[in-house]
Tab-separated table of C-alpha atoms in Angstrom:
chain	number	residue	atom	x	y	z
Z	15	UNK	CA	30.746	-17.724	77.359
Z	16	UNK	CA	28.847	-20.159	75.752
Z	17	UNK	CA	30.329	-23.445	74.299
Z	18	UNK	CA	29.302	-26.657	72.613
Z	19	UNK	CA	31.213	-29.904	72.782
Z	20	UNK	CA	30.970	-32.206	70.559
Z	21	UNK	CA	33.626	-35.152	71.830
Z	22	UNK	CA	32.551	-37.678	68.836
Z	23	UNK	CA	34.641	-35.888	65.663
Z	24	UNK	CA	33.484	-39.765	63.631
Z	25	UNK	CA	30.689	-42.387	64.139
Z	26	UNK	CA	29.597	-45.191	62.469
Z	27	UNK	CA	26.520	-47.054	62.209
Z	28	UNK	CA	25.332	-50.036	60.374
Z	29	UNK	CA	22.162	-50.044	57.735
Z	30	UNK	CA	18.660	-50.178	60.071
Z	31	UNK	CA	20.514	-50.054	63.726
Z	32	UNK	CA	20.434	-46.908	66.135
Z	33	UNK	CA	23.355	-44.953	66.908
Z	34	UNK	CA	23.651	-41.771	69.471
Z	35	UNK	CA	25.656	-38.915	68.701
Z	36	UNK	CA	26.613	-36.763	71.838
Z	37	UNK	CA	26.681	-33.192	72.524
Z	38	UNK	CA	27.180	-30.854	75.875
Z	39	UNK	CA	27.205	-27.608	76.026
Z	40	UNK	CA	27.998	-24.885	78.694
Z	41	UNK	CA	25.734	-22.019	79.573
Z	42	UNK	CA	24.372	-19.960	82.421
Z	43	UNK	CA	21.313	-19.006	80.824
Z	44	UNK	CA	18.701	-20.660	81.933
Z	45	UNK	CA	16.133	-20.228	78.643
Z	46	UNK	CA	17.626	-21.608	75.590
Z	47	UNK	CA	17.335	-23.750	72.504
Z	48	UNK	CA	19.492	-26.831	71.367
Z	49	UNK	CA	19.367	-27.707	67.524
Z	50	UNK	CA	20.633	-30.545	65.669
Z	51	UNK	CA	21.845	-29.771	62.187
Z	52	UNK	CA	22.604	-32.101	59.362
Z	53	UNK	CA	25.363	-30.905	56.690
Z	54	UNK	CA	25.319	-33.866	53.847
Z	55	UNK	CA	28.299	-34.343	51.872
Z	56	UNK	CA	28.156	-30.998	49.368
Z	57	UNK	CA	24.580	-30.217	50.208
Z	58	UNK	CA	23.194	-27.792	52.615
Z	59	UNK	CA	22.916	-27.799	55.983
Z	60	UNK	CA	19.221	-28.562	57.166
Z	61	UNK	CA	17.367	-28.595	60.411
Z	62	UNK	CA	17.087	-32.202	62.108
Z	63	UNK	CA	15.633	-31.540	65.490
Z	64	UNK	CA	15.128	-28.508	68.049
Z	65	UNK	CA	14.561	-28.521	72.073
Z	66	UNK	CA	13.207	-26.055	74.037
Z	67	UNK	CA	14.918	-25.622	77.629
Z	68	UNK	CA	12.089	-24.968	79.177
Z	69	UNK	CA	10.618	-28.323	77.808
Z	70	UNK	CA	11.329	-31.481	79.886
Z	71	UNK	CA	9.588	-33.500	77.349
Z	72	UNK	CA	12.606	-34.935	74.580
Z	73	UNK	CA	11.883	-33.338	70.907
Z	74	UNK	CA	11.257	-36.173	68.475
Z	75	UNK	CA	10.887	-36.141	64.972
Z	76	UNK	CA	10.140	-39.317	62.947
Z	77	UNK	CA	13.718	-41.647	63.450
Z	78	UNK	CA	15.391	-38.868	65.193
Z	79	UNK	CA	15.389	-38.119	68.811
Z	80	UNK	CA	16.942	-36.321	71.396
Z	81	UNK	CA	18.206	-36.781	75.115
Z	82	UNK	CA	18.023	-33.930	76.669
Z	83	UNK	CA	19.620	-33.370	80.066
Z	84	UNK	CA	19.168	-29.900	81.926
Z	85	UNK	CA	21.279	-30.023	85.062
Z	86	UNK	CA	23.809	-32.508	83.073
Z	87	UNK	CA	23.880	-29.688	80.278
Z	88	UNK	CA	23.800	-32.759	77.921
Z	89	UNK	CA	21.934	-32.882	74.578
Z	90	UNK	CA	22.533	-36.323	72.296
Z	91	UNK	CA	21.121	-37.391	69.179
Z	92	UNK	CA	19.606	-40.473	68.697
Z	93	UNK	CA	18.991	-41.698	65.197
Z	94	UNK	CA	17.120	-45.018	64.787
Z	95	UNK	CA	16.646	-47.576	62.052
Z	96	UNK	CA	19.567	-45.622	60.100
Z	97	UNK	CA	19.408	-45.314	56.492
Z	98	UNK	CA	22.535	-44.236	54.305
Z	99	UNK	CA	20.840	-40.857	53.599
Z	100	UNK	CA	21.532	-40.104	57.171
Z	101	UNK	CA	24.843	-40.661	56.599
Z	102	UNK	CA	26.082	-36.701	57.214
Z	103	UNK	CA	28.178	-34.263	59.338
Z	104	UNK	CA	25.783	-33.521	62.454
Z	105	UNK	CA	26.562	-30.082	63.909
Z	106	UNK	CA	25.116	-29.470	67.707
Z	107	UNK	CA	24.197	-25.981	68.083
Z	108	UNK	CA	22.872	-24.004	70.993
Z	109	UNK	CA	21.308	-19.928	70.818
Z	110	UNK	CA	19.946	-17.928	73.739
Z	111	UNK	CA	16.233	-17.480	73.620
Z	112	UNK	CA	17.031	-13.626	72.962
Z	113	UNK	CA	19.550	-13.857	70.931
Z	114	UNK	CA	20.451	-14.670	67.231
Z	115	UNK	CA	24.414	-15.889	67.891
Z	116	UNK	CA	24.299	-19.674	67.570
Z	117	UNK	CA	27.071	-21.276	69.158
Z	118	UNK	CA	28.301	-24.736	66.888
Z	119	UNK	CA	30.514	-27.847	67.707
Z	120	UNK	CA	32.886	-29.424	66.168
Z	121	UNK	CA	30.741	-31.744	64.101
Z	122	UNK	CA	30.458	-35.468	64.015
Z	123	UNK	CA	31.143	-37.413	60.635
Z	124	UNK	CA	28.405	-40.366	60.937
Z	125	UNK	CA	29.389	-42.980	58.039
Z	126	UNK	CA	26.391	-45.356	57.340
Z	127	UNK	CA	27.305	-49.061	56.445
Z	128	UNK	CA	24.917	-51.023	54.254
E	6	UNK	CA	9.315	-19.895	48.861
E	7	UNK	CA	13.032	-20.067	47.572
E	8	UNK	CA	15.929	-20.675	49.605
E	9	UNK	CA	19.038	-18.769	50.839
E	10	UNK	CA	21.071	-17.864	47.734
E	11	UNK	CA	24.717	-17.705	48.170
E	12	UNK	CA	27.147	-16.159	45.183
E	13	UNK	CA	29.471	-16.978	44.331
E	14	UNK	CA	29.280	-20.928	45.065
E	15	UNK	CA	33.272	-21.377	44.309
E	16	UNK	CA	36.353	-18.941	44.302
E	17	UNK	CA	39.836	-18.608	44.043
E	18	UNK	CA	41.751	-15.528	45.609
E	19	UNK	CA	45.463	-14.813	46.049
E	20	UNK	CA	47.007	-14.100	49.257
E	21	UNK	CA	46.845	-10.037	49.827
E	22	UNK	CA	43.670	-9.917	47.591
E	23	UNK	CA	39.992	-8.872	48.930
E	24	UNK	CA	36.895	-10.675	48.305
E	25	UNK	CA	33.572	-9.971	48.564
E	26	UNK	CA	30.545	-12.815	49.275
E	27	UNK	CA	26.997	-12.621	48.772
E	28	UNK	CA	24.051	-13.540	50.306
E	29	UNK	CA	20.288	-13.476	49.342
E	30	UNK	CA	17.960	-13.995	52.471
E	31	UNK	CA	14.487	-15.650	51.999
E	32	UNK	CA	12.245	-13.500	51.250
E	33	UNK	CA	10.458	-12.007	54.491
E	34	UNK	CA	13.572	-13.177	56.480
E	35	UNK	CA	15.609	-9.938	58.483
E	36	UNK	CA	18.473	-11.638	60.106
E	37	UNK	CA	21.446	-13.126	58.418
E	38	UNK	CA	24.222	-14.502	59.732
E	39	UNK	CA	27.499	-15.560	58.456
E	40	UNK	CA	30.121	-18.309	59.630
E	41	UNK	CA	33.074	-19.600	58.520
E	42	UNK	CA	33.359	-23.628	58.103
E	43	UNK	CA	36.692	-25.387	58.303
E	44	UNK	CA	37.967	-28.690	58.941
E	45	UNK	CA	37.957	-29.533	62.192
E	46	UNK	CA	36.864	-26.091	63.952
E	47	UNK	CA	33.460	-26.815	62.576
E	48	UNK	CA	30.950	-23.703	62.407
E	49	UNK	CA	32.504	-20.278	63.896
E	50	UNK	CA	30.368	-17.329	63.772
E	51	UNK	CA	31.481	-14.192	61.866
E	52	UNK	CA	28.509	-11.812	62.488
E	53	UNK	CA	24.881	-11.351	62.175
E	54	UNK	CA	22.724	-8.278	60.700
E	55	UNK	CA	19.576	-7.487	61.055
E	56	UNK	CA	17.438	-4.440	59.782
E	57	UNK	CA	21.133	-2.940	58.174
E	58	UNK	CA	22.519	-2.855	61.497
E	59	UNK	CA	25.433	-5.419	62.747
E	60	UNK	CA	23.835	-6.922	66.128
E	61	UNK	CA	26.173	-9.532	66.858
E	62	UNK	CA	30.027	-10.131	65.799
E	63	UNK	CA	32.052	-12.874	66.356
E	64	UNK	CA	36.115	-12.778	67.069
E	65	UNK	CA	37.417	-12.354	63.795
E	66	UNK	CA	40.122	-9.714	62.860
E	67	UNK	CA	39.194	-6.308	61.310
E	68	UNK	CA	39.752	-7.420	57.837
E	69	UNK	CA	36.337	-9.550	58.325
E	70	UNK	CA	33.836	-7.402	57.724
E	71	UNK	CA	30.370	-6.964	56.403
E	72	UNK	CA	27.077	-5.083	55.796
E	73	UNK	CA	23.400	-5.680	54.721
E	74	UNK	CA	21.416	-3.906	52.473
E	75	UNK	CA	17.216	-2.480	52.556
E	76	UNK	CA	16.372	-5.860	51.491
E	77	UNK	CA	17.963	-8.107	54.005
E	78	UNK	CA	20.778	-9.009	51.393
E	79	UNK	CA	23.749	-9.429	52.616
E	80	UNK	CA	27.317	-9.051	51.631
E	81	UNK	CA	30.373	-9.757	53.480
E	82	UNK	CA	34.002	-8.727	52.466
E	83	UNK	CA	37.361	-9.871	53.533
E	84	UNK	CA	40.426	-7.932	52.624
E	85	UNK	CA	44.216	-8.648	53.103
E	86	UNK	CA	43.218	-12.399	52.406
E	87	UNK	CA	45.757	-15.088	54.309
E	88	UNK	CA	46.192	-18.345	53.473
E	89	UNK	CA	44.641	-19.506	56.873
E	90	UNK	CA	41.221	-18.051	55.453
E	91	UNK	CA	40.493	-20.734	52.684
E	92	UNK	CA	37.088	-22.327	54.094
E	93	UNK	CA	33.464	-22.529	53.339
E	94	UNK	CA	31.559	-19.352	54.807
E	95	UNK	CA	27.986	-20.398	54.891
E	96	UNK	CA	25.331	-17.647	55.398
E	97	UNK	CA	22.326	-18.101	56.993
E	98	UNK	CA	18.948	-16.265	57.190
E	99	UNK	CA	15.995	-16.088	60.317
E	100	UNK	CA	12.757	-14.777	60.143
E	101	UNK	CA	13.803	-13.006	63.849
E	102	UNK	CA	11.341	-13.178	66.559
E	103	UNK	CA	13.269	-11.207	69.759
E	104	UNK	CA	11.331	-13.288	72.212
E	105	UNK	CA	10.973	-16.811	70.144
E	106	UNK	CA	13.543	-18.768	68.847
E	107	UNK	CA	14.622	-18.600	65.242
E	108	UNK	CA	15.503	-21.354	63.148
E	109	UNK	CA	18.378	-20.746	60.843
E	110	UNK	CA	18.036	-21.555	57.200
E	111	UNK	CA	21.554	-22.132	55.828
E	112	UNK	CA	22.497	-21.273	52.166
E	113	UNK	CA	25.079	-23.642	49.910
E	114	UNK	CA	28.144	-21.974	51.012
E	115	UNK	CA	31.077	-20.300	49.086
E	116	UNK	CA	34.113	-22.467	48.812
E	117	UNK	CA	36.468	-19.523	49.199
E	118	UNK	CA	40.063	-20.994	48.562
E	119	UNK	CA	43.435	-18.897	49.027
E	120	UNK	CA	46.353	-19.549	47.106
């Protein structure tokens, strides 16, 4: 069965440094996508970055990047120059390339210090 | 294009009582999915219909159930309601490509809370 770990259930970061937020996952697929979501405090949740297993290159998108480690079955977040908008529950989530169950963690609460 | 609708955004049920959620796809999207949010258990999937047929379910009792209608709405009903099912059940709609990924495009959630 697939399962997403999310071992970080709070984070903090300062105002413009970087902070990583880390996620692993267990599968024995072999063709799959990893997501980041962002859930802000009583908003909705949005779509911060997506990987493609078969992709070696990391997915970046503007401050946000990921870390993406096949055989390690790792998948971390990296946010840089944070800004208190970021500040958010960030949900890992994983989904067969065939499928349409998405598999969640835990979360991790990232507070944002100005 | 608007987003995915969710109705009602707050409600308040008794224990034994049923309740019935609602969900409003974008438009052009077949797939929606529902999950249940708590504290601590983060996102756990509930089930996922596409084209009026339930493709996926999660491991949720009996009393979870749902269906979707000719145009991709959604509804999802629990009955017999137990304390232990106060949490946010967030819905969530795809476009559904079988052989591409498909982003998920969550709706505001209904803050279902059992007294």
């Amino acid at each position: 069965a697939q399962t997403v770990t999310q071992s970080q259930p709070e984070m903090s970061v300062q105002e413009a440094e970087t902070v990583t937020l880390s996620c692993t996952y267990d599968t024995s697929e072999s063709d799959y996508y990893l997501f980041w979501y962002k859930q802000p405090p009583s908003r909705q949740m949005i779509l911060v970055i997506r990987q493609e297993a078969y992709k070696q290159q990391n997915a970046t998108e503007n401050r946000f990047s990921v870390n993406f480690q096949k055989a390690a079955k790792s998948f971390s977040l990296k946010i840089s120059d944070s800004q208190l908008g970021d500040a958010a529950m960030y949900f890992c989530a994983y989904t067969h390339s065939t499928g349409n169950q998405f598999y969640f963690g835990t979360g991790t609460s990232l507070t944002v210090i100005p | 294009k608007a987003g995915v609708t969710q109705t009602p955004r707050y409600l308040i049920k008794t224990r034994g009582q049923q309740v019935t959620l609602s969900c409003s796809p974008i438009s052009g999207h077949r797939s929606v999915s529902w999950y249940q949010q708590t504290p601590g258990q983060g996102l756990q999937f509930l089930f996922e219909y596409f084209s009026e047929t339930q493709r996926n379910k999660g491991n949720f009792p009996g009393r979870f159930s749902g269906r979707q209608f000719s145009n991709s709405r959604s509804e999802m009903n629990v009955s017999t309601l137990e304390l232990g099912d106060s949490a946010l059940y967030l819905c969530a709609s795809s476009i559904d490509g079988r052989f591409s990924y498909n982003e998920q495009f969550f709706g505001p959630g209904t803050r279902l809370t059992v007294l």
